[in-house]
Coordinates of C-alpha atoms and ligand atoms in Angstrom, one line a residue:
X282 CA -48.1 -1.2 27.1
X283 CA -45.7 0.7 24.4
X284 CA -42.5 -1.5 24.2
X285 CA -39.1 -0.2 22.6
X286 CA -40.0 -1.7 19.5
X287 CA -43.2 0.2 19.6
X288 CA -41.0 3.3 19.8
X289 CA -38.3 2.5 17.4
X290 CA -40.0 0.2 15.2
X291 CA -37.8 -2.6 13.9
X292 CA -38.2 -3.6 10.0
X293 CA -39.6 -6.8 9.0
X294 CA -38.3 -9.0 6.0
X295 CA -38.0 -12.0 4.7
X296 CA -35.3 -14.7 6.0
X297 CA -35.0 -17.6 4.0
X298 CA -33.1 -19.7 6.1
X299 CA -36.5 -20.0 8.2
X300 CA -38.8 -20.9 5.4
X301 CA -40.8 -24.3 6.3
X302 CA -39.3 -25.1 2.3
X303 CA -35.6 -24.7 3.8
X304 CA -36.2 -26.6 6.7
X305 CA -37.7 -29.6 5.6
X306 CA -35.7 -29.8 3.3
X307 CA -32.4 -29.9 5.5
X308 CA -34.9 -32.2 7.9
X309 CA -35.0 -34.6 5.1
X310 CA -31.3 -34.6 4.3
X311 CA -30.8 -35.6 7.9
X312 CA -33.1 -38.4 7.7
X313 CA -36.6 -36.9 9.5
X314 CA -40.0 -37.1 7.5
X315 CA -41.3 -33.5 8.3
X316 CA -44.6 -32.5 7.2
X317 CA -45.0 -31.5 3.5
X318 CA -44.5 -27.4 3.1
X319 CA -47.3 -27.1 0.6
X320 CA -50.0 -28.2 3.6
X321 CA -48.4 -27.4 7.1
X322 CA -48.6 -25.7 10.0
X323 CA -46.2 -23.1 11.3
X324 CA -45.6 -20.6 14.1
X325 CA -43.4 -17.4 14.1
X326 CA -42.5 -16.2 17.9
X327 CA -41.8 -12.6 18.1
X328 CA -43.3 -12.5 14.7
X329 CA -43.1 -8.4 14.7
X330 CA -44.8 -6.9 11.9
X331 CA -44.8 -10.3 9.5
X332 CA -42.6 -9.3 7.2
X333 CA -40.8 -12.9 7.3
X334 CA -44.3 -14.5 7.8
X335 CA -47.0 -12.6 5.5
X336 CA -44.8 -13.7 2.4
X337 CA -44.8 -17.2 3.3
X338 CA -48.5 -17.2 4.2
X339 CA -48.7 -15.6 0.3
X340 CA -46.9 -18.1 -1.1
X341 CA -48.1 -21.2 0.3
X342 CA -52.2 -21.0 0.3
X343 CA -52.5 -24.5 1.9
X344 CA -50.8 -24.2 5.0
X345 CA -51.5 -22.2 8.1
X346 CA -49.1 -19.5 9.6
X347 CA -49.3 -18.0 12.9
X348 CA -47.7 -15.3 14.8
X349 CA -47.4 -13.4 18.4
X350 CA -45.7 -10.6 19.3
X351 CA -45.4 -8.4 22.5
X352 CA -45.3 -4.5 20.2
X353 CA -48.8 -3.8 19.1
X354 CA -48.3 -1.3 16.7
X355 CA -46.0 -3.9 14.8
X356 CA -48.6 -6.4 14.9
X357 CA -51.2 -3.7 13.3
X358 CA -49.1 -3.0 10.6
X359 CA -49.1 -6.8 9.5
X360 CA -52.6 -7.2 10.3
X361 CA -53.3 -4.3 7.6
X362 CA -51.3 -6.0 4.9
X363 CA -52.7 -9.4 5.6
X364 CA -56.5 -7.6 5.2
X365 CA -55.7 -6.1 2.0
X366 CA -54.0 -9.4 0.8
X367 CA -56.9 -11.1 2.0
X368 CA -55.3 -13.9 3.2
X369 CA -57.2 -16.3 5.4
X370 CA -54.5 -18.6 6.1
X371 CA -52.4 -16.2 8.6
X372 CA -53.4 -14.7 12.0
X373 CA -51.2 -12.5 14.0
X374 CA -51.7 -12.0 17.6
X375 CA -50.6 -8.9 20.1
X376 CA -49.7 -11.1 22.7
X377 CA -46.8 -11.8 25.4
X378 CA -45.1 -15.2 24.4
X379 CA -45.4 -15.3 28.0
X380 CA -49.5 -16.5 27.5
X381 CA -48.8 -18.8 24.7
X382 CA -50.6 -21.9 25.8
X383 CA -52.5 -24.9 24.9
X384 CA -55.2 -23.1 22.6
X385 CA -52.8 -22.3 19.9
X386 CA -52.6 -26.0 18.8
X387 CA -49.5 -28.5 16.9
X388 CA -47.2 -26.6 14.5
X389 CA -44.7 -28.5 11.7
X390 CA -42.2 -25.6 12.0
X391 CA -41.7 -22.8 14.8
X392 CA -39.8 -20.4 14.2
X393 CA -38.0 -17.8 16.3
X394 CA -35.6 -15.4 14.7
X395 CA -33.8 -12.5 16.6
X396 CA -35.7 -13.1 19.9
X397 CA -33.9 -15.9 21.7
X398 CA -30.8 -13.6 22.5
X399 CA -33.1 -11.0 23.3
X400 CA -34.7 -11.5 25.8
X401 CA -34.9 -11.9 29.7
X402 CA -34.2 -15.5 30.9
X403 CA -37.8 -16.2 31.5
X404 CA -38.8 -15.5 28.1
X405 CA -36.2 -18.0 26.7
X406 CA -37.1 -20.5 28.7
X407 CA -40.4 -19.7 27.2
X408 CA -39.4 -20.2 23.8
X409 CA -37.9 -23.6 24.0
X410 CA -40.8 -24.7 26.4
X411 CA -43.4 -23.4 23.6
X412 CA -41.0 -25.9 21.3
X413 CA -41.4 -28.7 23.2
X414 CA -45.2 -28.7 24.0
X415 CA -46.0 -27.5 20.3
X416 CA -43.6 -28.9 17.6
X417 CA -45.4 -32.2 16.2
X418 CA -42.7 -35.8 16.5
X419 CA -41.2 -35.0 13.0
X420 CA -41.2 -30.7 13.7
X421 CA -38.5 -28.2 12.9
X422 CA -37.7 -25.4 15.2
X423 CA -35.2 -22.6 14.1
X424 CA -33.9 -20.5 17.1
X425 CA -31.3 -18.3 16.1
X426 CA -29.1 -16.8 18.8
X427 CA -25.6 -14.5 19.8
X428 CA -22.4 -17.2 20.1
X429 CA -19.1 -17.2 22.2
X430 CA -16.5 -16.9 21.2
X431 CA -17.0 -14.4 18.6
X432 CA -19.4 -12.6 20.6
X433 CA -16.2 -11.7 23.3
X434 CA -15.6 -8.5 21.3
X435 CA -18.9 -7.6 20.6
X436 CA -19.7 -7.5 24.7
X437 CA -16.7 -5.3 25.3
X438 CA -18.1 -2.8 22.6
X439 CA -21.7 -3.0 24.1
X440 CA -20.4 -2.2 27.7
X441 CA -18.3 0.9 26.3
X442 CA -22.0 1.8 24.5
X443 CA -23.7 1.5 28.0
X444 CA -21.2 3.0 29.8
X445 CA -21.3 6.0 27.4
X446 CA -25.2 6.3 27.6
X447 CA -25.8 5.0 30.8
X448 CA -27.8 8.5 31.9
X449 CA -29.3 8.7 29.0
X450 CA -33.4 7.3 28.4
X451 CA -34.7 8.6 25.4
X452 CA -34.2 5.6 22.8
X453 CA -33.2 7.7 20.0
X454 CA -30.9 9.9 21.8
X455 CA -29.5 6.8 23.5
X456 CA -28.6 5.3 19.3
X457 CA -27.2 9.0 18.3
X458 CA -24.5 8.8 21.4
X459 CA -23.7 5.4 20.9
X460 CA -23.2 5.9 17.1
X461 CA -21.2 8.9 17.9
X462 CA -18.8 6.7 20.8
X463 CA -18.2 4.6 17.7
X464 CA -17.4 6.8 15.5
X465 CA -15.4 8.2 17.3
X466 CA -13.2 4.7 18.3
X467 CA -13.3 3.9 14.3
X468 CA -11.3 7.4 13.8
X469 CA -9.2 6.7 16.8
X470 CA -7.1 4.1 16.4
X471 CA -3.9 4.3 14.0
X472 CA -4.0 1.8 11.1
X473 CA -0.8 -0.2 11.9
X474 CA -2.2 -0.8 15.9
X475 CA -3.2 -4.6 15.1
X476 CA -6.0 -4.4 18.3
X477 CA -7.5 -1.3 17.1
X478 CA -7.8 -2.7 13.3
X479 CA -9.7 -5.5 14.6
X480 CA -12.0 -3.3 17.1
X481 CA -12.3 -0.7 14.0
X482 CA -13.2 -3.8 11.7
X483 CA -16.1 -4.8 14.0
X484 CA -17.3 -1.3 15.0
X485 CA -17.1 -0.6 10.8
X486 CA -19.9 -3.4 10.6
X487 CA -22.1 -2.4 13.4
X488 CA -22.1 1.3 11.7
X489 CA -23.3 -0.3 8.5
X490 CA -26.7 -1.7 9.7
X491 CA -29.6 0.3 9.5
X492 CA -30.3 2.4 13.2
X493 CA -32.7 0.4 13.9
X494 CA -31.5 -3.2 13.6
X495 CA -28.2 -1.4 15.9
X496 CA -30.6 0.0 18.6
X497 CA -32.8 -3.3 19.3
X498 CA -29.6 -5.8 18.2
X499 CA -26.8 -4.3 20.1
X500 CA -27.8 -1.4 22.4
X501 CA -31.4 -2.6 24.4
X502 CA -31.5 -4.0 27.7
X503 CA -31.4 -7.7 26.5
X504 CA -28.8 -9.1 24.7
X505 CA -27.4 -12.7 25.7
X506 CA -24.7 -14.6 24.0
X507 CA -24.4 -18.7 25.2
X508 CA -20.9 -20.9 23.8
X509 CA -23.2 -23.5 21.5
X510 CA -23.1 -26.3 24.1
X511 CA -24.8 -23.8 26.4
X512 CA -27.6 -23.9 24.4
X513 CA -27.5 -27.2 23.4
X514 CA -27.7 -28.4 26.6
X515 CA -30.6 -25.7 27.0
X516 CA -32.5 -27.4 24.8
X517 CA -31.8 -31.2 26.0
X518 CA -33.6 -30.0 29.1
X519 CA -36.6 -29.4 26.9
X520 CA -36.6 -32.7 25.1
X521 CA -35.0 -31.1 22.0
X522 CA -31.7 -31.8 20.1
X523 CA -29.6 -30.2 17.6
X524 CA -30.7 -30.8 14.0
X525 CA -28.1 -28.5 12.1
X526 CA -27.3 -25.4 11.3
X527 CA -30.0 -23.5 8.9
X528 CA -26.8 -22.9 6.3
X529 CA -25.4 -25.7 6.1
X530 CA -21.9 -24.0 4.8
X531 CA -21.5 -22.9 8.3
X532 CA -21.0 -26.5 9.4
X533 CA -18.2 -27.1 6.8
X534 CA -14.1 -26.9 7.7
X535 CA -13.0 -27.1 3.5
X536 CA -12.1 -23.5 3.8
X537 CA -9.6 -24.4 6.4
X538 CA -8.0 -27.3 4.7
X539 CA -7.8 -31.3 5.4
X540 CA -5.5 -30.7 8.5
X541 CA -7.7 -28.1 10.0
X542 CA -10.6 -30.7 9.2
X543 CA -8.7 -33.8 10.8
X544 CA -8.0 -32.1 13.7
X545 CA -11.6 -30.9 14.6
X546 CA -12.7 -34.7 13.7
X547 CA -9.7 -36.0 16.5
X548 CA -10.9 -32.7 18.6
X549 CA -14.9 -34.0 18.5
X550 CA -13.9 -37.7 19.2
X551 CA -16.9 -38.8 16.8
X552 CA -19.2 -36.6 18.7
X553 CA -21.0 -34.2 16.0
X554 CA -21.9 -31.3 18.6
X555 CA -18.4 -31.1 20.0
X556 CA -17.7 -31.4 16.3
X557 CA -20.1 -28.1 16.1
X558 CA -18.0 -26.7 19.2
X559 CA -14.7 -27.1 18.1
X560 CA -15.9 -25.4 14.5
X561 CA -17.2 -22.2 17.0
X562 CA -13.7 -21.8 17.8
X563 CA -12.0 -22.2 14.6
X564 CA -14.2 -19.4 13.1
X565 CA -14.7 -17.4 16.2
X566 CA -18.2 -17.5 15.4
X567 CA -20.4 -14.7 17.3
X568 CA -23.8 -16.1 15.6
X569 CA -25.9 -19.3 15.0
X570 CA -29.1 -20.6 13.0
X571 CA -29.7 -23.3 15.0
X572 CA -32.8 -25.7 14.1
X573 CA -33.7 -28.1 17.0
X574 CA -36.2 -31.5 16.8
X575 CA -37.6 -33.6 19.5
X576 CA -34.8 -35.5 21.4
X577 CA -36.4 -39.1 20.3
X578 CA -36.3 -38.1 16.7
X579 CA -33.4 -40.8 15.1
X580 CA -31.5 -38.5 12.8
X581 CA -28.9 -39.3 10.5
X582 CA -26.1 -37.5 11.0
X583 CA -24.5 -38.4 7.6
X584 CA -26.1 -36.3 5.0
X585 CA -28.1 -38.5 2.4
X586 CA -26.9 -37.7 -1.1
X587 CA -29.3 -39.6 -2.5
X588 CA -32.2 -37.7 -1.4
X589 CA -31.1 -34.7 -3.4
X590 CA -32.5 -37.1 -6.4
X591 CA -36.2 -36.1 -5.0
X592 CA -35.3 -32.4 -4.8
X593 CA -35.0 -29.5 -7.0
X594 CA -32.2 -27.6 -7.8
X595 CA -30.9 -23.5 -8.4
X596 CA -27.7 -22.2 -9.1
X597 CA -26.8 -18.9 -10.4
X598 CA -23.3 -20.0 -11.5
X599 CA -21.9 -18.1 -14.1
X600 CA -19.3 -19.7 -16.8
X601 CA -16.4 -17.9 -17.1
X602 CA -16.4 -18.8 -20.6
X603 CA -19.7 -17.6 -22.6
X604 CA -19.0 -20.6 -25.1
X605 CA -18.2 -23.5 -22.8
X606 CA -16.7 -26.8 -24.2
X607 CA -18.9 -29.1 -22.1
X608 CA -18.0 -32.5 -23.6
X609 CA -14.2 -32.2 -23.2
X610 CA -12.2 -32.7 -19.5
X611 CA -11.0 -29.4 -19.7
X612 CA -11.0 -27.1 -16.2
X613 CA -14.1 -24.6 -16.4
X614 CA -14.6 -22.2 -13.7
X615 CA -17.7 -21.0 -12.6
X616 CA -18.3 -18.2 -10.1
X617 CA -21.4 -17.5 -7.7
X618 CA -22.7 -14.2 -6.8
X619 CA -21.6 -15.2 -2.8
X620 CA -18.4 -14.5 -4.2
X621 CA -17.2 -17.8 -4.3
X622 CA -15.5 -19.7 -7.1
X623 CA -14.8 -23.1 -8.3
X624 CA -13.8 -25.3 -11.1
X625 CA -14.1 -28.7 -12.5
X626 CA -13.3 -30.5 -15.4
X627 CA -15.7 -33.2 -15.0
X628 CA -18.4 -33.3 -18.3
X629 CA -21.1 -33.9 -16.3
X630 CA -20.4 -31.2 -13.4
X631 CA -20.0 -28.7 -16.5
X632 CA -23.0 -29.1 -17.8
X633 CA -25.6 -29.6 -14.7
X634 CA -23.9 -26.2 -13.3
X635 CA -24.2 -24.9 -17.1
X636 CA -27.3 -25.0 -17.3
X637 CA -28.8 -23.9 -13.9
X638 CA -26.8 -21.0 -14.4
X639 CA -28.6 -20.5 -17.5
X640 CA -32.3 -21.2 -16.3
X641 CA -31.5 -19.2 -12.5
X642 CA -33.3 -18.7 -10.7
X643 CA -35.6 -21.0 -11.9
X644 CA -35.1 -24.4 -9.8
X645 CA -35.5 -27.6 -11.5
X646 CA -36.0 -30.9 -10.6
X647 CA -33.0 -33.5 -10.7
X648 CA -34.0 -35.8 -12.8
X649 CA -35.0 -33.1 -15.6
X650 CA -31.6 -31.3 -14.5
X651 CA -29.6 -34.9 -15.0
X652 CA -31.2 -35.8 -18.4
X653 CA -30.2 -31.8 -20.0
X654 CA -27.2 -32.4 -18.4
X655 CA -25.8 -35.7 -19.9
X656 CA -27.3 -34.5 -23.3
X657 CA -25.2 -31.5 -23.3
X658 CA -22.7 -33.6 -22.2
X659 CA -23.2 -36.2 -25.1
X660 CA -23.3 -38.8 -22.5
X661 CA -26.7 -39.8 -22.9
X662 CA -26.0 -41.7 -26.7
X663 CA -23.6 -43.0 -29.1
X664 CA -21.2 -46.0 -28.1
X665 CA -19.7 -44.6 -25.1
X666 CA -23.0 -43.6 -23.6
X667 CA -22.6 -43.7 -19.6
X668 CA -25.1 -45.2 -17.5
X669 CA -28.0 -43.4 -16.0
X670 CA -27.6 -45.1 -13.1
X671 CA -23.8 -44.2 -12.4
X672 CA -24.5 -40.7 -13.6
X673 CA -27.7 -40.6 -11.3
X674 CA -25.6 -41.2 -8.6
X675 CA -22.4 -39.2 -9.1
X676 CA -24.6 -36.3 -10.1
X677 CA -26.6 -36.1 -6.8
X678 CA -23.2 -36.6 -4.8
X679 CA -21.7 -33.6 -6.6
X680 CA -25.1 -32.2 -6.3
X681 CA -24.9 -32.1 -2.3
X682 CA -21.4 -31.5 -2.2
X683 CA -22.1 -27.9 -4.2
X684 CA -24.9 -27.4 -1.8
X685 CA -22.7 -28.1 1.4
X686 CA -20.6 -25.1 -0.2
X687 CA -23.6 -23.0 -1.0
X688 CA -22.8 -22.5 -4.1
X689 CA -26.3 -24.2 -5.1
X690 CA -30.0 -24.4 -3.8
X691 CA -31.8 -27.3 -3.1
X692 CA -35.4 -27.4 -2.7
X693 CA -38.7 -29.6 -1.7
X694 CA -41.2 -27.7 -2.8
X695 CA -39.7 -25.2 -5.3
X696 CA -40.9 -21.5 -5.4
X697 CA -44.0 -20.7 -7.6
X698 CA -43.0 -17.7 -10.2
X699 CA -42.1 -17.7 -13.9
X700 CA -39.3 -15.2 -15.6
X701 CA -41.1 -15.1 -19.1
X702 CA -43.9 -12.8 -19.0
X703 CA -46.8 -13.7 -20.4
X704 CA -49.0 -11.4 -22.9
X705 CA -50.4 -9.7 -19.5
X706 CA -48.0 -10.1 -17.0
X707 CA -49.0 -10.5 -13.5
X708 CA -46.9 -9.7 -10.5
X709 CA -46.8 -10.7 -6.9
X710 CA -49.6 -9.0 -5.4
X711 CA -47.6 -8.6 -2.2
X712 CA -44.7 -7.0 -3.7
X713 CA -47.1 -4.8 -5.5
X714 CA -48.5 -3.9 -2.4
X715 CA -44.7 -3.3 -1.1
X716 CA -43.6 -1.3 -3.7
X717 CA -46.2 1.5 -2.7
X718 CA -44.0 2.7 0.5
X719 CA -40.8 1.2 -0.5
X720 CA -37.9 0.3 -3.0
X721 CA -37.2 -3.2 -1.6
X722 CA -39.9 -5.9 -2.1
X723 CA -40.4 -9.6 -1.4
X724 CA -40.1 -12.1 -4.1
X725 CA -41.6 -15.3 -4.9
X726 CA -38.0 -16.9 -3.7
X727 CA -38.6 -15.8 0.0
X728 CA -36.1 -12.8 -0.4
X729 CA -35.4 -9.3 -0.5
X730 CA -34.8 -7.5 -3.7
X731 CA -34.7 -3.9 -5.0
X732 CA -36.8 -2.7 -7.3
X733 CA -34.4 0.4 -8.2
X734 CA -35.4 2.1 -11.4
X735 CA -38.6 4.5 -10.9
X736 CA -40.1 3.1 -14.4
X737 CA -39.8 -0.4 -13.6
X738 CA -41.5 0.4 -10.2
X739 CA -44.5 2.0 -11.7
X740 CA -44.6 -1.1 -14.4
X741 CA -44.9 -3.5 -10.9
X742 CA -47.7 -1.8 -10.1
X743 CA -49.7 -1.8 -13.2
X744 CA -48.9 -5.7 -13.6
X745 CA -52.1 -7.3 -11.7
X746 CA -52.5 -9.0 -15.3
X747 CA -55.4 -6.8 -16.9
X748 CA -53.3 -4.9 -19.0
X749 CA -51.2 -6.4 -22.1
X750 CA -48.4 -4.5 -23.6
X751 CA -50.2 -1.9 -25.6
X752 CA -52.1 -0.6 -22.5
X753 CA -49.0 -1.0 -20.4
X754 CA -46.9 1.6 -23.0
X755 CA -50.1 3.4 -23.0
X756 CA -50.5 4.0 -19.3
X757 CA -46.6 4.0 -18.5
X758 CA -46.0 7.0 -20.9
X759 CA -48.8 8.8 -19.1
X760 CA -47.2 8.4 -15.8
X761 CA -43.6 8.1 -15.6
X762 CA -41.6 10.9 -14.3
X763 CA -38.0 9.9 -16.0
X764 CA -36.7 9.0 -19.7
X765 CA -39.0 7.7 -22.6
X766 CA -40.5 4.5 -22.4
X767 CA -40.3 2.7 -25.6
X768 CA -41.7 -1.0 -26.1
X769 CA -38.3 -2.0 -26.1
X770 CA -37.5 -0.8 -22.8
X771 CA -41.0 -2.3 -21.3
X772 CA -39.5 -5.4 -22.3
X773 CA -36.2 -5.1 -20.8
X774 CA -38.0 -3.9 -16.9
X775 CA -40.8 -6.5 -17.5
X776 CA -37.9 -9.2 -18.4
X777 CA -35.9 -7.4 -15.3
X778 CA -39.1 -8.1 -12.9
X779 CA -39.1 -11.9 -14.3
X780 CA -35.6 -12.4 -13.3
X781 CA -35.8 -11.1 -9.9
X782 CA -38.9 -13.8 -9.3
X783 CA -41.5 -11.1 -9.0
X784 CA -43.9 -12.9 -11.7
X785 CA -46.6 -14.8 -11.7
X786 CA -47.6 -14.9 -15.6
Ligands
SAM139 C1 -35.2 -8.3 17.3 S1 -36.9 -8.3 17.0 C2 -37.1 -9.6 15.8 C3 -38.3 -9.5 14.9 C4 -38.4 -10.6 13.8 N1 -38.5 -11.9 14.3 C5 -37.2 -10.5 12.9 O1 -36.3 -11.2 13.0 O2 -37.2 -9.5 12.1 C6 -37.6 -9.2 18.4 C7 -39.1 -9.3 18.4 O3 -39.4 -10.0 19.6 C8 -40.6 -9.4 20.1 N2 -40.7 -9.8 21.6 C9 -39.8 -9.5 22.6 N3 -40.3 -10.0 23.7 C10 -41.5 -10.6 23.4 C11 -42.4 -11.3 24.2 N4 -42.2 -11.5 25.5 N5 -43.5 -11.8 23.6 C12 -43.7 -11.7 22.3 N6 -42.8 -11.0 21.5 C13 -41.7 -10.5 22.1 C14 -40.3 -7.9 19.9 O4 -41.5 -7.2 20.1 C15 -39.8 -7.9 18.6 O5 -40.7 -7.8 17.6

């Protein structure tokens, strides 16, 4: 049976936030003792071609991956990349989540992004029964999902889209009218007409995404939106309860100040998913990452700063001064590529963020991070040395706090690439594979990145680490199509490809 997705195919990719590696780790912060990423067992629903769960398969040889999904020619794509990766650790099934049963064994992690929302009522129902009857005591589900209220706006511009194409059945016809009723409302509405710059804002970001995220997100038959206790209380039904949110920024009020924070805390009345309610409202949020565990599970709902001592850390903070004075209390600032900023004049702070900045994206563990940082802090000697201990411990609250803001990654099992090639580099042989058909690849972090420049593609596919610098200028000059290459500028892309995470040695 073709589905829509079998006719409009919709792209796979990488989503981080679903990594077993991202939600143990949040698992562990919140007090569960999930299984260890490096040998566990995780299923994808709606899996569609495996672009979110080939990589992961790739990158962790020990554990087992499996995925279903209903569009067969999705699932053959992924089944052709997992052959010529020859990985023996995946299988992905053509099959209706529908017929998901007792076979298919325990899983650590379940995953089910961009499905829950999409799908009739029966199907979700599925999805959370499939979590219950599968997930082991201490396993992770991530369910993501459309939210009230934010989603309010979003329904009135998909009814005007159905409205508008409501006699229309040819799929792509059906995107090329609905594009063209937005459009057309964008253009429409004066600048100074407050309503309208809020519809155009909207409609702006909906034009943005790629046709075919639009058609299957907004425009098919399926798309359901639930306030978060809705689905909450979905879930209790099925013996499951709210861990937290996969970003855990989205479950922080700083950005609205103390008083906005004080009032959600009087708001909740000490209860942290009315806590999660109220915060729905304050940021009119239209979507969630939700990850769910068994009801029984005891959880902490105070995250445990002192576990971020077992973890490893990233940061791509960037000094705003190239020469920082470390030692001294003076205010340095450091911005993030999210866009955010901040600033502290605490020694120890300067350094730790200093230095990860410096290292990104490698990820290191604390107590390596803590040790460089109160040396380049001069803490760790002379007569007003600090204590380990107290810096330990202020360093791994500051540590969490930075992650609560996302301006820093923490880790459990931190992601296997180097960023100094060796004398025969060797890239990821998925992104190799990748870079064949397409511009954007999947690193060793779990993530998208563009591989823009034609040379540096074509140097991506000669790295399977046969070849050491002289053959690499050799064979490069042979084949590239643009500008001299020069061993200097082989150095610069292979350096490039080591700093987007795409090397192995
Ligand atoms: C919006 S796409 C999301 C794909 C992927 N998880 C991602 O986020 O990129 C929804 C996926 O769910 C699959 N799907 C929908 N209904 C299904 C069902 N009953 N059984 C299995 N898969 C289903 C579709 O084929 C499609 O691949």
């Amino acid at each position: 049976m073709q589905t829509s997705y079998d006719e409009i195919p919709y792209p796979g990719a990488p989503y981080s936030q679903t990594h077993p590696d991202r939600l143990a780790t949040l698992a562990i912060l919140f007090g569960m003792a999930p299984a260890p990423v490096e040998r566990c067992r995780v299923l994808e629903l709606g899996c569609g071609d495996g672009g979110n769960l080939i990589p992961m398969a790739f990158g962790l040889p020990e554990s087992n991956f499996t995925g279903v999904d209903l569009a067969e020619s999705a699932i053959v794509r992924g089944q052709e990349l997992i052959g010529r990766l020859q990985l023996n650790n995946i299988r992905i099934h053509h099959l209706d989540l529908m017929d998901f049963d007792s076979r298919f064994g325990e899983f650590d992690y379940i995953i089910a992004h961009g499905v829950y929302s999409w799908v009739p009522p029966q199907v979700r129902e599925k999805i959370l029964g499939i979590c219950q009857s599968h997930l082991a005591a201490q396993g992770v589900a991530f369910v993501s999902y459309n939210t009230y209220p934010g989603g309010h706006l979003l329904d009135t511009i998909r009814e005007m889209m159905q409205f508008h194409t409501r006699n229309v059945a040819s799929p792509r016809e059906r995107l090329r009218q609905a594009r063209e009723l937005l459009e057309f409302l964008v253009e429409a509405h004066p600048d100074e007409d407050v309503h309208g710059a809020l519809l155009r804002q909207e409609l702006k970001s909906l034009l943005e995404r790629k046709p075919e995220f639009f058609y299957h997100d907004e425009l098919t038959e399926h798309n359901h939106r639930f306030y978060f206790h809705e689905f909450v209380e979905q879930a209790r039904r099925y013996s499951l309860q709210f861990l937290s949110e996969a970003r855990l920024l989205s479950m922080q009020t700083d950005a609205f100040g103390p008083q906005a924070t004080e009032k959600i805390r009087a708001f909740s009345g000490g209860d942290p998913l009315a806590r999660e309610q109220y915060l729905d409202f304050l940021k009119l949020r239209n979507f969630r990452q939700t990850l769910l565990c068994r009801s029984e599970v005891a959880l902490e709902r105070r995250l445990r700063s002192e576990c971020a001592a077992q973890m490893f850390a990233a940061s791509d903070a960037r000094a705003a001064s190239p020469e920082p004075d470390i030692a001294s209390t003076s205010a340095l600032q450091f911005k993030y590529s999210s866009g955010g900023s901040m600033s502290t004049n605490h020694p120890l702070a300067k350094a730790a963020m200093t230095h990860l900045g410096r290292v990104w994206p490698r990820a290191l563990p604390f107590s390596e991070l803590l040790r460089t940082a109160r040396a380049l802090s001069r803490r760790d000697s002379g007569t007003d040395a600090a204590p380990l201990e107290e810096d330990a411990s202020w360093l791994s609250d500051m540590v969490m706090k930075l992650y609560a803001a996302n301006f820093l990654e923490l880790h459990v099992h931190p992601p296997a690439f180097i960023t100094k090639p060796s004398p025969r580099p060797l890239a990821s042989a998925l992104a190799r594979a990748q870079v064949e058909h397409a511009s954007s690849v999947t690193n060793l972090r779990h993530s998208s990145v563009e591989v823009e420049d034609e040379a540096a593609r074509q140097l991506l596919l000669m790295l399977d680490g046969t070849r050491d610098r002289e053959r690499l200028l050799l064979e490069l000059r042979g084949r590239a199509h643009s500008g001299e290459i020069t061993a200097e500028s082989l150095e610069i892309n292979l350096n490039r490809l080591g700093a987007l995470a795409l090397l192995v040695s």
